[in-house]
Amino acid sequence: MSDSTVVLDPSTLTPTSLEVMANQATINIGTIGHVAHGKSTLVKAISTVKTVRFKNELERNITIKLGYANAKIYKCDSPACPRPDCYTSRKSSESVEFPCERPGCDGMMKLKLHVSFVDCPGHDVLMATMINGAAVMDAALLLVAANEWCPQPQTSEHLAAVEIMKLQNIIILQNKVDLISEEQALKNHAQIQDFVKGTVAANAPIVPISAERVINIGAVLEYILKKIPIPLRDFSADPHLMVIRSFDVNKPGASVDKIEGGVAGGSILKGTLKIGDMIEIRPGRIIRDEMQNRVGVIPLRSRIVGLKAENNELKFAVPGGLIGVSTLVDPSLCRGDRLVGQVLGSVGRLPK
């Protein structure tokens, strides 16, 4: 099913409409926890997407910028297919159904949820980046390495950050259980339970996994479907997109006639966007008057020329999930995440 071949009225859609889920994620789930506890590895195990992409990230083998990846979660429609093997995930461009690959099963895997993962850096000096990502999360997966004492510093800080953001839906993943004995795993499990007492994660399920070896990932998918509700979305309101990334997609040396406008990446909190809409970004460009010691802002106004959810081209975008909005804004104003923290919406409809 392709968005380019279907004409739909966004006002008639819901986050669980198959027409929406086929192309765009409708919920944002963050991966949080201490550095090197397996956040990016888990996202890759579920989505097949490697979120560590930049040169300095690859050299240091840590996440520095917010990572992002989409994945579709499926469940086999055969009652005979045992759990958690009846759950699986695929990359965002996969079809809405396909035959179950479990030997002896004649069921069909049906699309149940399309998820955007917000992969947060775990290093202590990158807490501001993590908090920026938490602004668009609907739920979180808290990863705890079973081969280390719990809690580690950023385990505590990340949990505190999502508590401040009033995030209620958390699943705890006890990662790296393949590296320790059963006795050590039980001891670490008890440490996790003691750590989360009195926090928003006090009643969160604790799922033992190995993200590196893709062990028990089916159970994670089952908990995501059963324990994380789809947030209520207002499709009819004025659009409001929180910008968490911005890019200049032009390659060095590109000719003037081939230069493209800047791209704003983020999540729509309410309303819908479609190609051709006139939009503005606030506060916009910051102007400093050194002579009068004053600071002013000039909102950026443009038109949407493209919408993308990972590799899926969209004609319109709805709340939930991470999308890229291609505009005609001067790409130099979008380069290097310069628009992070700003808000994109309809002209004249954003707070001033």
CSV table of C-alpha atoms in Angstrom, one decimal:
chain,number,residue,atom,x,y,z
A,1,MET,CA,0.0,0.0,0.0
A,2,SER,CA,1.6,3.3,-1.1
A,3,ASP,CA,0.6,6.8,0.0
A,4,SER,CA,1.1,8.0,-3.6
A,5,THR,CA,-1.8,5.8,-4.8
A,6,VAL,CA,-4.3,6.5,-2.1
A,7,VAL,CA,-6.2,9.7,-1.6
A,8,LEU,CA,-7.4,10.2,2.0
A,9,ASP,CA,-9.0,12.8,4.1
A,10,PRO,CA,-6.8,13.1,7.2
A,11,SER,CA,-9.7,14.3,9.3
A,12,THR,CA,-11.2,10.8,9.0
A,13,LEU,CA,-8.1,9.0,10.2
A,14,THR,CA,-7.0,7.7,13.6
A,15,PRO,CA,-3.6,6.6,14.9
A,16,THR,CA,-4.6,3.0,14.3
A,17,SER,CA,-5.9,3.4,10.8
A,18,LEU,CA,-4.1,1.0,8.5
A,19,GLU,CA,-3.8,3.7,5.9
A,20,VAL,CA,-1.7,5.7,8.4
A,21,MET,CA,0.3,2.9,9.9
A,22,ALA,CA,1.3,1.6,6.5
A,23,ASN,CA,3.4,4.6,5.9
A,24,GLN,CA,4.0,6.5,9.2
A,25,ALA,CA,4.7,5.7,12.8
A,26,THR,CA,2.0,6.8,15.2
A,27,ILE,CA,3.9,6.5,18.5
A,28,ASN,CA,7.3,7.6,19.8
A,29,ILE,CA,9.2,5.3,22.1
A,30,GLY,CA,12.5,6.4,23.6
A,31,THR,CA,15.4,4.2,24.6
A,32,ILE,CA,17.0,5.5,27.8
A,33,GLY,CA,19.7,4.4,30.2
A,34,HIS,CA,23.4,4.5,31.0
A,35,VAL,CA,26.1,4.7,28.3
A,36,ALA,CA,26.9,1.4,26.6
A,37,HIS,CA,23.9,-0.5,28.1
A,38,GLY,CA,22.6,-1.4,24.7
A,39,LYS,CA,20.1,1.2,23.6
A,40,SER,CA,21.3,1.6,20.0
A,41,THR,CA,21.8,-2.2,19.8
A,42,LEU,CA,18.2,-2.8,20.8
A,43,VAL,CA,16.8,-0.4,18.2
A,44,LYS,CA,18.9,-2.2,15.6
A,45,ALA,CA,17.6,-5.6,16.8
A,46,ILE,CA,14.0,-4.4,16.4
A,47,SER,CA,14.2,-2.1,13.3
A,48,THR,CA,17.4,-3.3,11.5
A,49,VAL,CA,18.4,0.4,11.4
A,50,LYS,CA,21.8,1.4,12.8
A,51,THR,CA,21.2,4.8,14.6
A,52,VAL,CA,24.9,5.4,15.2
A,53,ARG,CA,25.7,7.1,11.8
A,54,PHE,CA,28.1,10.0,12.2
A,55,LYS,CA,31.8,9.7,11.9
A,56,ASN,CA,32.6,10.8,15.5
A,57,GLU,CA,29.9,8.4,16.8
A,58,LEU,CA,31.3,5.5,14.9
A,59,GLU,CA,34.9,6.3,16.0
A,60,ARG,CA,33.8,6.4,19.7
A,61,ASN,CA,31.1,3.8,19.4
A,62,ILE,CA,28.6,5.9,21.3
A,63,THR,CA,25.4,7.8,20.4
A,64,ILE,CA,26.1,11.6,20.4
A,65,LYS,CA,23.1,13.0,18.5
A,66,LEU,CA,19.6,11.8,18.9
A,67,GLY,CA,19.2,8.6,16.9
A,68,TYR,CA,15.9,7.7,15.2
A,69,ALA,CA,14.5,4.6,13.5
A,70,ASN,CA,11.1,3.3,12.6
A,71,ALA,CA,9.8,-0.2,12.8
A,72,LYS,CA,6.6,-2.1,12.2
A,73,ILE,CA,5.4,-4.6,14.8
A,74,TYR,CA,3.4,-7.6,13.7
A,75,LYS,CA,1.4,-10.5,15.3
A,76,CYS,CA,0.6,-13.8,13.7
A,77,ASP,CA,-3.2,-14.3,13.2
A,78,SER,CA,-2.9,-18.0,13.9
A,79,PRO,CA,-4.1,-19.0,17.4
A,80,ALA,CA,-1.7,-22.0,17.3
A,81,CYS,CA,1.4,-19.7,16.9
A,82,PRO,CA,2.9,-19.6,20.4
A,83,ARG,CA,4.0,-16.4,22.2
A,84,PRO,CA,6.3,-14.7,22.0
A,85,ASP,CA,7.3,-16.2,18.7
A,86,CYS,CA,4.0,-14.9,17.2
A,87,TYR,CA,5.4,-11.4,17.4
A,88,THR,CA,8.0,-10.0,15.1
A,89,SER,CA,9.2,-6.7,13.7
A,90,ARG,CA,10.4,-5.4,10.3
A,91,LYS,CA,11.7,-2.2,8.9
A,92,SER,CA,9.4,0.7,8.2
A,93,SER,CA,9.1,0.0,4.4
A,94,GLU,CA,7.7,-3.5,4.9
A,95,SER,CA,4.2,-4.4,3.8
A,96,VAL,CA,1.2,-4.5,6.1
A,97,GLU,CA,1.1,-8.3,6.1
A,98,PHE,CA,3.2,-11.3,5.1
A,99,PRO,CA,3.2,-15.1,5.8
A,100,CYS,CA,4.4,-16.2,9.2
A,101,GLU,CA,8.0,-17.5,9.0
A,102,ARG,CA,7.7,-19.9,11.9
A,103,PRO,CA,8.1,-23.5,10.7
A,104,GLY,CA,4.7,-25.3,10.4
A,105,CYS,CA,2.6,-22.1,10.9
A,106,ASP,CA,0.3,-21.2,8.0
A,107,GLY,CA,-0.8,-17.9,9.6
A,108,MET,CA,-0.3,-14.3,8.4
A,109,MET,CA,1.7,-11.7,10.2
A,110,LYS,CA,-0.6,-8.7,10.5
A,111,LEU,CA,0.6,-5.1,11.2
A,112,LYS,CA,-0.3,-4.0,14.7
A,113,LEU,CA,1.8,-0.9,15.4
A,114,HIS,CA,4.2,1.4,13.6
A,115,VAL,CA,6.8,2.8,16.0
A,116,SER,CA,9.4,5.6,15.9
A,117,PHE,CA,12.3,5.0,18.3
A,118,VAL,CA,14.1,8.0,19.8
A,119,ASP,CA,17.5,6.7,20.6
A,120,CYS,CA,19.0,8.9,23.4
A,121,PRO,CA,22.7,9.2,24.1
A,122,GLY,CA,23.8,7.8,27.5
A,123,HIS,CA,26.9,9.9,28.2
A,124,ASP,CA,26.6,12.3,31.1
A,125,VAL,CA,27.7,15.4,29.1
A,126,LEU,CA,24.8,14.7,26.6
A,127,MET,CA,21.9,15.0,29.1
A,128,ALA,CA,20.6,18.1,27.3
A,129,THR,CA,20.3,16.0,24.1
A,130,MET,CA,18.5,13.3,26.0
A,131,ILE,CA,16.0,15.7,27.5
A,132,ASN,CA,15.3,17.2,24.1
A,133,GLY,CA,14.4,13.7,22.9
A,134,ALA,CA,12.2,13.1,25.9
A,135,ALA,CA,10.0,16.1,24.8
A,136,VAL,CA,8.5,13.9,22.0
A,137,MET,CA,8.4,10.5,23.8
A,138,ASP,CA,5.1,8.8,24.4
A,139,ALA,CA,6.8,5.9,26.3
A,140,ALA,CA,10.3,4.7,27.1
A,141,LEU,CA,12.4,1.5,27.3
A,142,LEU,CA,14.8,1.8,30.2
A,143,LEU,CA,17.8,-0.4,29.5
A,144,VAL,CA,19.9,-1.8,32.4
A,145,ALA,CA,23.0,-3.9,31.7
A,146,ALA,CA,22.8,-7.0,33.8
A,147,ASN,CA,26.6,-7.3,34.1
A,148,GLU,CA,26.9,-4.0,36.0
A,149,TRP,CA,25.7,-2.7,39.3
A,150,CYS,CA,22.3,-1.0,39.2
A,151,PRO,CA,21.8,1.9,39.1
A,152,GLN,CA,24.6,3.5,37.1
A,153,PRO,CA,24.7,7.3,37.1
A,154,GLN,CA,22.8,7.9,33.8
A,155,THR,CA,20.3,5.2,34.7
A,156,SER,CA,19.1,7.4,37.6
A,157,GLU,CA,19.4,10.6,35.6
A,158,HIS,CA,17.4,9.4,32.6
A,159,LEU,CA,14.7,8.0,34.8
A,160,ALA,CA,14.5,11.3,36.7
A,161,ALA,CA,14.3,13.1,33.4
A,162,VAL,CA,11.3,11.1,32.1
A,163,GLU,CA,9.6,11.5,35.5
A,164,ILE,CA,9.9,15.3,35.1
A,165,MET,CA,8.4,15.0,31.6
A,166,LYS,CA,5.5,13.1,33.2
A,167,LEU,CA,6.1,10.0,31.1
A,168,GLN,CA,4.0,7.2,32.5
A,169,ASN,CA,4.6,4.2,30.2
A,170,ILE,CA,7.9,2.6,30.9
A,171,ILE,CA,9.2,-1.0,30.2
A,172,ILE,CA,12.5,-2.0,31.9
A,173,LEU,CA,14.8,-4.2,29.8
A,174,GLN,CA,17.5,-6.2,31.7
A,175,ASN,CA,20.0,-6.4,28.9
A,176,LYS,CA,23.2,-8.6,28.4
A,177,VAL,CA,21.8,-11.5,30.4
A,178,ASP,CA,23.8,-13.8,28.0
A,179,LEU,CA,27.0,-12.5,29.7
A,180,ILE,CA,26.2,-13.6,33.3
A,181,SER,CA,25.0,-16.6,35.2
A,182,GLU,CA,21.4,-17.2,36.3
A,183,GLU,CA,22.3,-16.4,39.9
A,184,GLN,CA,23.9,-13.0,38.8
A,185,ALA,CA,20.8,-12.2,36.7
A,186,LEU,CA,18.5,-12.8,39.7
A,187,LYS,CA,20.7,-10.6,41.9
A,188,ASN,CA,20.7,-7.8,39.3
A,189,HIS,CA,16.9,-8.2,38.9
A,190,ALA,CA,16.6,-7.5,42.7
A,191,GLN,CA,18.8,-4.4,42.4
A,192,ILE,CA,16.5,-3.1,39.6
A,193,GLN,CA,13.4,-3.6,41.7
A,194,ASP,CA,15.0,-1.8,44.7
A,195,PHE,CA,16.1,1.0,42.4
A,196,VAL,CA,12.7,1.7,40.9
A,197,LYS,CA,10.7,1.7,44.2
A,198,GLY,CA,8.9,4.9,44.6
A,199,THR,CA,9.4,6.0,41.0
A,200,VAL,CA,7.2,6.1,38.0
A,201,ALA,CA,8.7,2.8,36.9
A,202,ALA,CA,7.8,1.0,40.2
A,203,ASN,CA,5.3,-1.2,38.5
A,204,ALA,CA,7.0,-1.5,35.2
A,205,PRO,CA,7.7,-5.0,33.8
A,206,ILE,CA,11.3,-6.2,33.8
A,207,VAL,CA,12.1,-8.2,30.6
A,208,PRO,CA,15.4,-10.1,30.4
A,209,ILE,CA,17.0,-9.8,26.9
A,210,SER,CA,20.1,-9.9,24.9
A,211,ALA,CA,19.9,-7.1,22.3
A,212,GLU,CA,23.2,-8.2,20.7
A,213,ARG,CA,22.1,-11.8,20.2
A,214,VAL,CA,18.5,-10.8,19.5
A,215,ILE,CA,17.2,-13.0,22.4
A,216,ASN,CA,13.7,-12.5,23.8
A,217,ILE,CA,13.0,-9.6,21.5
A,218,GLY,CA,9.6,-11.1,20.8
A,219,ALA,CA,8.7,-10.6,24.5
A,220,VAL,CA,9.7,-6.9,24.2
A,221,LEU,CA,7.4,-6.5,21.2
A,222,GLU,CA,4.5,-8.2,23.1
A,223,TYR,CA,5.0,-5.8,26.1
A,224,ILE,CA,5.0,-2.8,23.7
A,225,LEU,CA,1.7,-3.8,22.2
A,226,LYS,CA,0.0,-4.8,25.5
A,227,LYS,CA,1.5,-2.3,28.0
A,228,ILE,CA,1.9,0.9,26.0
A,229,PRO,CA,-1.4,2.5,25.0
A,230,ILE,CA,-1.7,4.6,21.8
A,231,PRO,CA,-1.9,8.2,22.9
A,232,LEU,CA,-5.0,10.2,22.0
A,233,ARG,CA,-4.3,12.5,19.1
A,234,ASP,CA,-6.1,15.7,17.9
A,235,PHE,CA,-6.0,15.5,14.1
A,236,SER,CA,-8.3,18.5,13.6
A,237,ALA,CA,-6.3,21.1,15.6
A,238,ASP,CA,-3.8,23.5,14.1
A,239,PRO,CA,-0.5,21.7,13.4
A,240,HIS,CA,2.2,21.8,16.0
A,241,LEU,CA,5.5,20.1,15.3
A,242,MET,CA,8.4,20.0,17.8
A,243,VAL,CA,11.7,20.2,16.0
A,244,ILE,CA,14.4,17.9,17.4
A,245,ARG,CA,16.7,17.7,14.4
A,246,SER,CA,17.4,20.0,11.4
A,247,PHE,CA,19.5,19.4,8.4
A,248,ASP,CA,21.1,20.9,5.3
A,249,VAL,CA,20.8,18.0,2.8
A,250,ASN,CA,22.9,19.6,0.1
A,251,LYS,CA,26.3,18.2,-0.7
A,252,PRO,CA,29.4,20.4,-0.8
A,253,GLY,CA,29.9,21.9,-4.3
A,254,ALA,CA,26.3,21.5,-5.4
A,255,SER,CA,25.3,23.9,-8.2
A,256,VAL,CA,22.9,26.8,-7.4
A,257,ASP,CA,20.1,25.3,-9.5
A,258,LYS,CA,20.2,22.1,-7.5
A,259,ILE,CA,20.3,23.5,-4.0
A,260,GLU,CA,17.4,22.2,-1.8
A,261,GLY,CA,15.8,23.9,1.1
A,262,GLY,CA,16.4,23.0,4.8
A,263,VAL,CA,14.8,20.0,6.5
A,264,ALA,CA,13.2,20.1,9.9
A,265,GLY,CA,12.8,16.7,11.7
A,266,GLY,CA,10.6,16.1,14.6
A,267,SER,CA,7.2,14.9,15.8
A,268,ILE,CA,3.8,16.4,15.2
A,269,LEU,CA,2.1,16.8,18.6
A,270,LYS,CA,-1.3,17.8,17.1
A,271,GLY,CA,-2.9,18.6,13.8
A,272,THR,CA,-1.8,17.4,10.3
A,273,LEU,CA,0.7,18.7,7.7
A,274,LYS,CA,0.5,18.1,4.0
A,275,ILE,CA,2.6,19.0,1.0
A,276,GLY,CA,2.0,22.5,-0.2
A,277,ASP,CA,1.0,23.9,3.3
A,278,MET,CA,2.4,27.3,4.2
A,279,ILE,CA,4.2,27.1,7.5
A,280,GLU,CA,6.3,29.1,9.9
A,281,ILE,CA,9.0,28.2,12.4
A,282,ARG,CA,9.1,30.1,15.7
A,283,PRO,CA,10.9,31.8,17.3
A,284,GLY,CA,12.9,31.6,14.0
A,285,ARG,CA,16.1,33.5,13.2
A,286,ILE,CA,17.6,35.3,16.2
A,287,ILE,CA,18.9,38.8,15.6
A,288,ARG,CA,21.3,40.5,18.0
A,289,ASP,CA,21.7,44.3,18.0
A,290,GLU,CA,25.0,44.9,19.7
A,291,MET,CA,24.7,48.7,19.6
A,292,GLN,CA,21.4,48.7,21.6
A,293,ASN,CA,22.1,45.5,23.5
A,294,ARG,CA,18.9,43.9,22.3
A,295,VAL,CA,17.9,40.5,20.9
A,296,GLY,CA,15.1,40.0,18.4
A,297,VAL,CA,13.6,37.2,16.4
A,298,ILE,CA,12.3,36.8,12.9
A,299,PRO,CA,10.0,33.9,12.3
A,300,LEU,CA,10.9,31.7,9.3
A,301,ARG,CA,8.1,31.3,6.8
A,302,SER,CA,8.1,28.7,4.0
A,303,ARG,CA,6.1,26.1,2.1
A,304,ILE,CA,6.2,22.3,2.6
A,305,VAL,CA,7.7,20.7,-0.5
A,306,GLY,CA,8.1,17.2,0.9
A,307,LEU,CA,7.3,14.9,3.8
A,308,LYS,CA,9.1,11.8,4.7
A,309,ALA,CA,8.9,9.1,7.4
A,310,GLU,CA,12.3,7.3,7.2
A,311,ASN,CA,12.2,6.1,3.6
A,312,ASN,CA,8.5,6.4,3.1
A,313,GLU,CA,7.3,9.5,1.0
A,314,LEU,CA,4.2,11.0,2.5
A,315,LYS,CA,1.5,13.3,1.1
A,316,PHE,CA,0.4,14.2,4.6
A,317,ALA,CA,1.7,13.5,8.1
A,318,VAL,CA,-0.3,13.0,11.3
A,319,PRO,CA,0.6,13.2,15.0
A,320,GLY,CA,3.0,10.6,16.4
A,321,GLY,CA,6.2,9.2,14.9
A,322,LEU,CA,9.2,11.1,13.6
A,323,ILE,CA,9.0,12.8,10.3
A,324,GLY,CA,11.2,15.0,8.1
A,325,VAL,CA,9.7,18.2,6.7
A,326,SER,CA,11.4,19.5,3.5
A,327,THR,CA,11.0,23.3,3.1
A,328,LEU,CA,12.3,26.2,1.1
A,329,VAL,CA,14.1,27.7,4.1
A,330,ASP,CA,17.7,28.8,3.5
A,331,PRO,CA,19.6,25.5,4.3
A,332,SER,CA,22.3,27.4,6.2
A,333,LEU,CA,19.6,28.2,8.8
A,334,CYS,CA,18.9,24.5,9.3
A,335,ARG,CA,22.4,23.2,9.2
A,336,GLY,CA,23.8,21.3,12.2
A,337,ASP,CA,20.6,21.2,14.2
A,338,ARG,CA,20.2,24.9,14.4
A,339,LEU,CA,16.4,24.7,14.6
A,340,VAL,CA,16.4,22.3,17.5
A,341,GLY,CA,13.8,23.3,20.2
A,342,GLN,CA,11.8,25.5,17.8
A,343,VAL,CA,8.2,24.9,16.8
A,344,LEU,CA,6.8,24.5,13.3
A,345,GLY,CA,3.1,25.1,12.5
A,346,SER,CA,0.7,27.0,10.3
A,347,VAL,CA,1.3,30.7,9.6
A,348,GLY,CA,-0.1,32.9,12.3
A,349,ARG,CA,-1.3,30.0,14.4
A,350,LEU,CA,1.7,29.5,16.7
A,351,PRO,CA,2.2,31.3,20.1
A,352,LYS,CA,4.1,34.5,19.7
